[in-house]
Short mmCIF file of C-alpha atoms (C1' of nucleotides) in Angstrom, two decimals:
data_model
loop_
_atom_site.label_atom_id
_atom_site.label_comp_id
_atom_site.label_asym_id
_atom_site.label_seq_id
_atom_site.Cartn_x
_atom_site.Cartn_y
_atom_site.Cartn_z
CA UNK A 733 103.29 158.28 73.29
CA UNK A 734 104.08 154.49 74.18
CA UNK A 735 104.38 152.13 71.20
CA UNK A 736 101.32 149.76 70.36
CA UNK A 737 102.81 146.37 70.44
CA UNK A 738 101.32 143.43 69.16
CA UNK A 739 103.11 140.16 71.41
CA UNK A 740 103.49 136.76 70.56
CA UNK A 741 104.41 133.65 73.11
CA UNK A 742 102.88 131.04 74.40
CA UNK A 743 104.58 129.07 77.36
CA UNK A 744 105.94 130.17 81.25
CA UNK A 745 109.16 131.85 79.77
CA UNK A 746 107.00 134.29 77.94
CA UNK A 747 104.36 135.88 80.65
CA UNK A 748 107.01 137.99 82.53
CA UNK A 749 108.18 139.92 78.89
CA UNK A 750 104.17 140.61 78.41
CA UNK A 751 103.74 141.36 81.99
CA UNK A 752 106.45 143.57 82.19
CA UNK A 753 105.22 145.34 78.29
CA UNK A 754 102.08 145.96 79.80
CA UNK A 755 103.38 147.31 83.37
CA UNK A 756 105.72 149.74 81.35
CA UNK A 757 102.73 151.04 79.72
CA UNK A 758 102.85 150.30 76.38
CA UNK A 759 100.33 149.70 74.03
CA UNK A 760 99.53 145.84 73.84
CA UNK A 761 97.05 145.66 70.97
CA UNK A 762 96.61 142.11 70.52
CA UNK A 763 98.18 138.92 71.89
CA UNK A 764 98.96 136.00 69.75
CA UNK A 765 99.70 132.44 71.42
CA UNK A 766 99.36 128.84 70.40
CA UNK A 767 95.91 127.48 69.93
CA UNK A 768 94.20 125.55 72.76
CA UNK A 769 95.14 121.77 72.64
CA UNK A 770 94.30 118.96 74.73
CA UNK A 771 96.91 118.83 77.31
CA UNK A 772 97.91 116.54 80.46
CA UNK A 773 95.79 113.89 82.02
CA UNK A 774 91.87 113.37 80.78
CA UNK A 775 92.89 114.72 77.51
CA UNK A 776 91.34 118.25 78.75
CA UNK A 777 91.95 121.02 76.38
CA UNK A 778 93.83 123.58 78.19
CA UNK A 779 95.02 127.43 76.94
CA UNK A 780 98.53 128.69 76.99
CA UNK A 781 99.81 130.50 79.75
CA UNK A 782 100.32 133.77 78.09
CA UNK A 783 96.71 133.19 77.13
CA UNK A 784 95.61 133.22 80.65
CA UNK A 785 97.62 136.28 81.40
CA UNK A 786 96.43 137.89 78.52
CA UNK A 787 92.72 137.50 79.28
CA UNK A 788 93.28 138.45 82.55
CA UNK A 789 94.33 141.35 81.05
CA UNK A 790 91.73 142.34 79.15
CA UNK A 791 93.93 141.83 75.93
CA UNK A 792 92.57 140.29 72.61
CA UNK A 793 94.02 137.38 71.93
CA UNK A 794 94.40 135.74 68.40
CA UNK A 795 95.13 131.46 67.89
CA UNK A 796 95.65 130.84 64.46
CA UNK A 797 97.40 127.50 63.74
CA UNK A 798 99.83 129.35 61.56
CA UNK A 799 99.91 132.75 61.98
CA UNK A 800 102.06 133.30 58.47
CA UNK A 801 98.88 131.44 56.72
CA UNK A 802 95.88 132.47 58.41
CA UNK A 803 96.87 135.10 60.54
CA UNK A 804 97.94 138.12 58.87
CA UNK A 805 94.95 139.39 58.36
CA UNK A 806 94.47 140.17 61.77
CA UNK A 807 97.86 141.12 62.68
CA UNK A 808 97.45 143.53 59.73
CA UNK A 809 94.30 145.04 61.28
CA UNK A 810 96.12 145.46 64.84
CA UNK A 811 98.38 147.91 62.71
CA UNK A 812 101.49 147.00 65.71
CA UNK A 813 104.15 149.78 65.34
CA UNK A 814 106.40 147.07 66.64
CA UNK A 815 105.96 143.54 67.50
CA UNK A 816 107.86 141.30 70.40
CA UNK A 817 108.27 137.60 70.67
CA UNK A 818 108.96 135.19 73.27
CA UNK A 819 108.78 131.56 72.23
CA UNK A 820 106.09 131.53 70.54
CA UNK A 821 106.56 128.58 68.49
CA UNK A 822 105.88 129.91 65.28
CA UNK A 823 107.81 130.45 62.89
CA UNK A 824 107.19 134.04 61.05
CA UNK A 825 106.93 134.87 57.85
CA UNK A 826 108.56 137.92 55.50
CA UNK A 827 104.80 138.74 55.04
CA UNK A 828 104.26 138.64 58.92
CA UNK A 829 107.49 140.14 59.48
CA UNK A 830 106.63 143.40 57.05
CA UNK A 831 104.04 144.63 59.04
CA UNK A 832 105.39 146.36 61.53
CA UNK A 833 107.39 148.88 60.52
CA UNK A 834 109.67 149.04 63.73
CA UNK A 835 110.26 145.42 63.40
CA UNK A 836 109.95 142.38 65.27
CA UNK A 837 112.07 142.09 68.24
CA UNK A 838 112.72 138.10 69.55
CA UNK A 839 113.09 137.60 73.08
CA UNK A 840 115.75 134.26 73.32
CA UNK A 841 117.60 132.42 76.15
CA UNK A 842 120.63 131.91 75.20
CA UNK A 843 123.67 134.25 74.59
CA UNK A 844 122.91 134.25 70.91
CA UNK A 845 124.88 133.30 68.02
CA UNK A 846 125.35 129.82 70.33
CA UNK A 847 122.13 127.46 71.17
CA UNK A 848 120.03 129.18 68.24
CA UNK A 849 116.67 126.67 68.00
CA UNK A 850 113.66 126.08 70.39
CA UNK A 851 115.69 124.87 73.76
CA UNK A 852 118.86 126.58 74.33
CA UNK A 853 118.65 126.56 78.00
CA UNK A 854 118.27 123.07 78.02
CA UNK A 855 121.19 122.58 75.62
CA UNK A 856 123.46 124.53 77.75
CA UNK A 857 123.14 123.09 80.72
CA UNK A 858 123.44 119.95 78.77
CA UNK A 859 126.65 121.39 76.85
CA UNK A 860 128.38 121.87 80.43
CA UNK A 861 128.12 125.81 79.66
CA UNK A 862 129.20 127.82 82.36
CA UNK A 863 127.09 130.50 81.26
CA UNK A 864 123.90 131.29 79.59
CA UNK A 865 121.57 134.04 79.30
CA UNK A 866 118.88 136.30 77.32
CA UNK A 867 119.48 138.29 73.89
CA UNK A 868 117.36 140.58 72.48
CA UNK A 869 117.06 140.40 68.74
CA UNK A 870 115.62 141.62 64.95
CA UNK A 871 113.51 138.52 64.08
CA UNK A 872 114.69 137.75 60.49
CA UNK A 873 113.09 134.46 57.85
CA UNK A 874 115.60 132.37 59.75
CA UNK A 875 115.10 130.88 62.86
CA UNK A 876 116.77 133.05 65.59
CA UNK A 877 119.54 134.18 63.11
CA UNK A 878 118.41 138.11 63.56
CA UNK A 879 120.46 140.68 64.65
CA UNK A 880 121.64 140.82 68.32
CA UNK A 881 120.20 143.87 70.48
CA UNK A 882 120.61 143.66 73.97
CA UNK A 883 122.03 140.70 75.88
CA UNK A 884 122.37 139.86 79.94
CA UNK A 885 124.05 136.81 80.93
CA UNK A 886 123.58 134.41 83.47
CA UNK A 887 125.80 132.00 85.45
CA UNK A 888 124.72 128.22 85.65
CA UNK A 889 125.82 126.54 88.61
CA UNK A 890 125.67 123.28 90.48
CA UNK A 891 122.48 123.91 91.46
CA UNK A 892 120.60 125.01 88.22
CA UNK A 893 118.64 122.89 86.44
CA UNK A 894 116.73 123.93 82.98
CA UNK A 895 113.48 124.60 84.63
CA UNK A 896 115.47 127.01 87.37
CA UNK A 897 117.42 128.80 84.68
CA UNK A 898 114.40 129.53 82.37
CA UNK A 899 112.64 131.09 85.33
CA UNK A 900 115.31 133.41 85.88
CA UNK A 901 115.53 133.89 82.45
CA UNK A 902 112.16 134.81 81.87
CA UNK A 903 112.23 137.54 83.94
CA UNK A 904 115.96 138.55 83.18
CA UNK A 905 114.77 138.50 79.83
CA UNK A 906 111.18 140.45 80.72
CA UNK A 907 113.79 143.58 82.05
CA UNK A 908 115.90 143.20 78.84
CA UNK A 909 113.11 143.70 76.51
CA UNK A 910 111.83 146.78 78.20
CA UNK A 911 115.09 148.51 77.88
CA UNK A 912 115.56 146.92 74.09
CA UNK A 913 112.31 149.22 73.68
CA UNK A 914 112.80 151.86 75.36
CA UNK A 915 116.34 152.31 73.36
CA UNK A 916 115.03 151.61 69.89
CA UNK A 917 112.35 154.05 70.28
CA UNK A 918 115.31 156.61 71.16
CA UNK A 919 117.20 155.27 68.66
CA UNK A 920 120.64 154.40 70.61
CA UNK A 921 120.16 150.60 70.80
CA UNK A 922 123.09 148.77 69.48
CA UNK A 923 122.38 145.87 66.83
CA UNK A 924 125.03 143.65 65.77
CA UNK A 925 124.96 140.66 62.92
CA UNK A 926 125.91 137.38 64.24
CA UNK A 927 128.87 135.28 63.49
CA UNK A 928 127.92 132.41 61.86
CA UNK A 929 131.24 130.63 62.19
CA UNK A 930 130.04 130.83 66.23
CA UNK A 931 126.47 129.80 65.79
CA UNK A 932 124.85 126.42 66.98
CA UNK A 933 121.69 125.62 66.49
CA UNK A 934 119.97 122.65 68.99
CA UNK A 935 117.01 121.02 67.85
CA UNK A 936 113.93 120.79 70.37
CA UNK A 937 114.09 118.08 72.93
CA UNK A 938 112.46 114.71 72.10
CA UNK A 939 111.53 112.60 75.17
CA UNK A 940 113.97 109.72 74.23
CA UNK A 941 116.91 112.32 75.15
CA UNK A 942 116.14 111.65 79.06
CA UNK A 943 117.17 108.35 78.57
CA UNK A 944 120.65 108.58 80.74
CA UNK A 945 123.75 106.31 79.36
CA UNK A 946 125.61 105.11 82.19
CA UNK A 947 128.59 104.44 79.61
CA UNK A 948 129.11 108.06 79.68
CA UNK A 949 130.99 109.56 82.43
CA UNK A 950 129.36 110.70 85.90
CA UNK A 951 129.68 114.26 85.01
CA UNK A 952 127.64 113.96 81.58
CA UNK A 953 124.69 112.03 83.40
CA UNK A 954 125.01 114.39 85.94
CA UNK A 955 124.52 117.45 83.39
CA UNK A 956 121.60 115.48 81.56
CA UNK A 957 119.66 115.47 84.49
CA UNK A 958 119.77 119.07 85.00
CA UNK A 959 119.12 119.66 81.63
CA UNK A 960 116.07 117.06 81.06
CA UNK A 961 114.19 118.85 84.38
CA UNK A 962 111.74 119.57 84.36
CA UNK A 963 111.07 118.09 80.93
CA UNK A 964 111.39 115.56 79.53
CA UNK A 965 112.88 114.75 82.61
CA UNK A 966 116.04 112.21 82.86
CA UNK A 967 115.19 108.15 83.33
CA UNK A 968 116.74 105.07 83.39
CA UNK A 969 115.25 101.84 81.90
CA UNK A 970 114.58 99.44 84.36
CA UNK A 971 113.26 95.29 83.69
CA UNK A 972 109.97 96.27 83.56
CA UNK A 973 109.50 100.22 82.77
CA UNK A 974 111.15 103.23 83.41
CA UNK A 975 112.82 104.75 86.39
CA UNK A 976 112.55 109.17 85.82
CA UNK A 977 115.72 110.57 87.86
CA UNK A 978 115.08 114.14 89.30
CA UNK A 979 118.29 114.20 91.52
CA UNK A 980 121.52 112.86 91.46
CA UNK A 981 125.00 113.45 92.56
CA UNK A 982 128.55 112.30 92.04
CA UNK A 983 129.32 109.00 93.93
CA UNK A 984 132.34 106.51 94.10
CA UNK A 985 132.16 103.65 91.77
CA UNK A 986 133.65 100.94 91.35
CA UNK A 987 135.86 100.06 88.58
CA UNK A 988 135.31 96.59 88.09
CA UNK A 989 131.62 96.89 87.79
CA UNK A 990 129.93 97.09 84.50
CA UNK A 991 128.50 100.80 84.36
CA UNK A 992 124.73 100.59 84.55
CA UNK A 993 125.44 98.39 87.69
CA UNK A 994 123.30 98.90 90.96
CA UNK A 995 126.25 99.18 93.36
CA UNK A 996 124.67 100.17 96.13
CA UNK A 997 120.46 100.11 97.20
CA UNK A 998 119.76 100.82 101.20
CA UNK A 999 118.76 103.84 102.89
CA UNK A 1000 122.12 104.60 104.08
CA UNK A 1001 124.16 104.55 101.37
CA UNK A 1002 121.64 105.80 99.10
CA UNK A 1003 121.05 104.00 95.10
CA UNK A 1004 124.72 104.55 93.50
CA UNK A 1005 124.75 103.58 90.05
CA UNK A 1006 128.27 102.55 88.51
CA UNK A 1007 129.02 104.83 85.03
CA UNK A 1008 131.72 105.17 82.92
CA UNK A 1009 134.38 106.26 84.93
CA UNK A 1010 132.63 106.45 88.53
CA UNK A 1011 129.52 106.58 90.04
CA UNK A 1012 126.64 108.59 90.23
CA UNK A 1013 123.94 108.40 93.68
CA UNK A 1014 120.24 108.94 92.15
CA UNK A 1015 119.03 111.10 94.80
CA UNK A 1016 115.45 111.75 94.44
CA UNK A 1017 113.50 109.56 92.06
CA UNK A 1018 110.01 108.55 90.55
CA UNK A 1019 109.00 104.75 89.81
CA UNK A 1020 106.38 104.30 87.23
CA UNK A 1021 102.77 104.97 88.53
CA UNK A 1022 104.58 106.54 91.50
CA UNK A 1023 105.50 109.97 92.78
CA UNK A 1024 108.86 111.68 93.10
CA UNK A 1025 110.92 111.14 96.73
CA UNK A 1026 113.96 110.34 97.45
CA UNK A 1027 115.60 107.34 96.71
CA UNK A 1028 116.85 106.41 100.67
CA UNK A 1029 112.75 106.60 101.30
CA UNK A 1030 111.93 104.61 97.96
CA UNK A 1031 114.38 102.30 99.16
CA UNK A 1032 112.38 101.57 102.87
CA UNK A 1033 109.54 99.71 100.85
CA UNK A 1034 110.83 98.84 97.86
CA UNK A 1035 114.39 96.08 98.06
CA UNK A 1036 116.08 96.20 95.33
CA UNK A 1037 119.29 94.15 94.83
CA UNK A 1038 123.22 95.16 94.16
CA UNK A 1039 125.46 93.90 91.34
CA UNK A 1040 122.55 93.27 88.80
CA UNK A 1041 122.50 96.11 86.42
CA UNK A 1042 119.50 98.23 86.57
CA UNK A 1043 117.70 97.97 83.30
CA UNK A 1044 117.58 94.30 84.40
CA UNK A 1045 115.84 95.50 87.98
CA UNK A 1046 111.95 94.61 88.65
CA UNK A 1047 110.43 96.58 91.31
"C1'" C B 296 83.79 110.52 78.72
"C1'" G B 297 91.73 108.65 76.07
"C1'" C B 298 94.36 104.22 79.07
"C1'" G B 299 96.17 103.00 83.89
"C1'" G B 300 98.30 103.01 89.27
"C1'" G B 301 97.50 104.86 94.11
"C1'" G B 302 95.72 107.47 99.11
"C1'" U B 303 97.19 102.55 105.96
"C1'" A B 304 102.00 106.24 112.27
"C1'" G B 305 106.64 111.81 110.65
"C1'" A B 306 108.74 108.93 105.69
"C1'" G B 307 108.53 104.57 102.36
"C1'" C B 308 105.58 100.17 101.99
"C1'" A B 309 102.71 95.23 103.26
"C1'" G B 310 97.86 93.71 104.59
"C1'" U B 311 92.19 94.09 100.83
"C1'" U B 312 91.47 88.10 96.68
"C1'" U B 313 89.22 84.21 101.42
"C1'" G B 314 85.65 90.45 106.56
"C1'" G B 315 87.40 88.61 112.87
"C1'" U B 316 92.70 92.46 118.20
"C1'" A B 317 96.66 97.21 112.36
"C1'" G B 318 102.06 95.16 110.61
"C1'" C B 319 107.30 95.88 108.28
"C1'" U B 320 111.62 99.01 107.23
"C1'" C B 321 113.24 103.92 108.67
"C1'" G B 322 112.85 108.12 111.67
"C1'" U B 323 111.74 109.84 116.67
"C1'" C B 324 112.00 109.47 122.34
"C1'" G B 325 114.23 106.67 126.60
"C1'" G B 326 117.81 102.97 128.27
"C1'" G B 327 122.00 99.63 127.33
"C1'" C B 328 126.46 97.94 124.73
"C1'" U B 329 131.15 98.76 121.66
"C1'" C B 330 138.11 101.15 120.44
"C1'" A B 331 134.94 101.33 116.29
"C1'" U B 332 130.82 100.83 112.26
"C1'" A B 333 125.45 101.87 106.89
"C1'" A B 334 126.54 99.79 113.97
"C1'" C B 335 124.03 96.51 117.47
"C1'" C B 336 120.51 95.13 121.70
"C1'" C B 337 116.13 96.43 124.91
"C1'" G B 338 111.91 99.51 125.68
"C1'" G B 339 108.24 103.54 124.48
"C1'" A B 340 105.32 107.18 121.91
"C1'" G B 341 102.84 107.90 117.53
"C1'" G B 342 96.90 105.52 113.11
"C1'" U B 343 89.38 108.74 113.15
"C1'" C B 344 93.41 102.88 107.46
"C1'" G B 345 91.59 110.02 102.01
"C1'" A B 346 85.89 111.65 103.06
"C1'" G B 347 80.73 110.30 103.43
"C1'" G B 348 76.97 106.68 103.20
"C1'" G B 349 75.47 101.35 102.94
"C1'" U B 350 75.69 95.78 104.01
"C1'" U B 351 77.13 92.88 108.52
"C1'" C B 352 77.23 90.33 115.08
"C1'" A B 353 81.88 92.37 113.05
"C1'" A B 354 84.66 96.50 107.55
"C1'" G B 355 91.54 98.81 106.14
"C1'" U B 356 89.12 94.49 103.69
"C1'" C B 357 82.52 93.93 100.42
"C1'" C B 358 78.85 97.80 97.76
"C1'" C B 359 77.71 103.12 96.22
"C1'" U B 360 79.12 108.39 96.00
"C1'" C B 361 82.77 112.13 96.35
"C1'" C B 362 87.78 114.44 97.09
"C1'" C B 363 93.02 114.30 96.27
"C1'" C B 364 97.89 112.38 94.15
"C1'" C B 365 100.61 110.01 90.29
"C1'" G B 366 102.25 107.04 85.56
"C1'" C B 367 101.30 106.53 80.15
"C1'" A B 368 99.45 108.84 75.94
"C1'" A B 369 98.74 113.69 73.68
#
RNA sequence: CGCGGGGUAGAGCAGUUUGGUAGCUCGUCGGGCUCAUAACCCGGAGGUCGAGGGUUCAAGUCCCUCCCCCGCAA
């Protein structure tokens, strides 16, 4: 007998750990996710993705706007022997959390106690952590301060950005989960309380964080961009909007310019931005009303002239 | 019906207001030049101007319909 789950999520990161619930046969009773807001351009009203799984699915799938108000009722009639979560973005309460008498067991990305709150991958890669990854935990009344399960870690290089490392994570953390289950149910699964002289907690990410400081040094823009892609996505202000940055890599400066300074603009050299204590080439970019390429092509149609800093730039 | 920008050569753009041989930067191919360069010079190829319909002697340009992409706001 597989356990009869009741799961809870709502964005990308979430799918794989009900995908991978359902594929290892247990019991998914009912599905809770966000309710269905208007969303993206036209203001159309558009469902969650672990919605759209779900359906697919043939799984029920509850929306209450807050599940520890009007919700328990039907979590209650679900009777779940055990419920999972996987950003949901809900926060539970001891009434919700009473119901199932195995527990609720969180799904987060980060290598818990550090990066508690709603975007710890983000704040890692922002953090210039060399590692991250997924822990399995007891969802308590606090937010992600549970007790630790299972955890898998996960290296963040060069190359990662937020939106790569929550993809792996999702399914790292999809595999994780299953064994989590698979051990309570035997009973063997280790739990440990978390330090709270080591925990952080990071609040969620507001779009105004993209906004890159070129006072800082290369290395922290550098980082913010990773950690602002896909969203809210890094950006520089410019004379007359903003300028989103997608790509960027360390350059030479030049000390004598101001940082924020346009040091170089051709599709050679590339767009090199002076910062702090260097320089920093915006590789691929996105003008307002435009789409993403690269800066060299951006640069083939567009001039845009050295020495002036950029928030002073018209296109 | 939330507001708005756009679809022109492989890439990025101009041209549309005032209809009259399709242009710029880059790439690419060929040739030349230099000790050298983010090089430079000469020449060539490459476009059903998002799709369809309409007006006109003539449409990238004006009118109608549709498709696709993007920014803002949520």
């Amino acid at each position: 007998m597989s356990l009869r789950v009741v799961f809870m999520g709502t964005p990308e990161f979430a799918v794989p750990s009900l995908q991978a619930l359902v594929e290892a046969g247990y019991e998914v009773a009912g599905v809770f996710t966000q309710p269905d807001r208007p969303k993206g351009r036209g203001g159309k009203v558009q469902q969650s993705p672990v919605k759209d799984y779900a359906l697919a699915q043939g799984i029920a799938v509850y929306q209450p706007n807050r599940i520890r108000l009007d919700g328990v009722e039907d979590l209650r009639r679900l009777a779940p022997e055990i419920c999972v979560t996987a950003a949901f973005g809900q926060i539970l309460s001891q009434e919700v959390l009473d119901i199932p008498p195995m527990g609720t067991v969180n799904v987060h990305a980060s290598l818990l106690p550090r990066h508690r709150g709603a975007a710890p991958v983000q704040w890692a890669v922002l953090q210039g952590d060399g590692e991250t990854g997924v822990t399995t935990m007891l969802t308590d009344r606090g937010i992600d301060t549970g007790d630790m399960l299972l955890r898998c870690a996960c290296p963040i290089t060069e190359a990662d950005t937020a939106g790569t490392l929550l993809h792996k994570l999702s399914y790292m953390g999809a595999e994780l989960l299953v064994e989590t289950l698979r051990r309570l149910e035997k009973g063997d699964c280790p739990r440990e309380k978390q330090s709270e002289a080591l925990s952080t907690y990071d609040p969620m990410l507001t779009k105004e964080m993209g906004l890159l400081d070129f006072t800082e040094g290369t290395q922290a823009c550098l980082r913010r961009v990773r950690a602002m892609d896909p969203w809210p996505c890094a950006y520089a202000e410019l004379g007359e909007g903003a300028l989103k940055i997608w790509k960027t890599k360390a350059a030479e400066g030049n000390p004598s310019a101001a940082p924020g300074t346009v040091l170089w603009a051709n599709d050679k050299q590339g767009l090199v931005i002076a910062t702090a204590d260097g320089g920093i080439e915006l590789v691929e970019i996105q003008a307002p009303n435009a789409k993403r390429m690269e800066a060299k092509a951006f640069l083939r149609g567009h001039g845009m002239e050295t020495g002036k800093l950029l928030h002073e730039v018209k296109l």
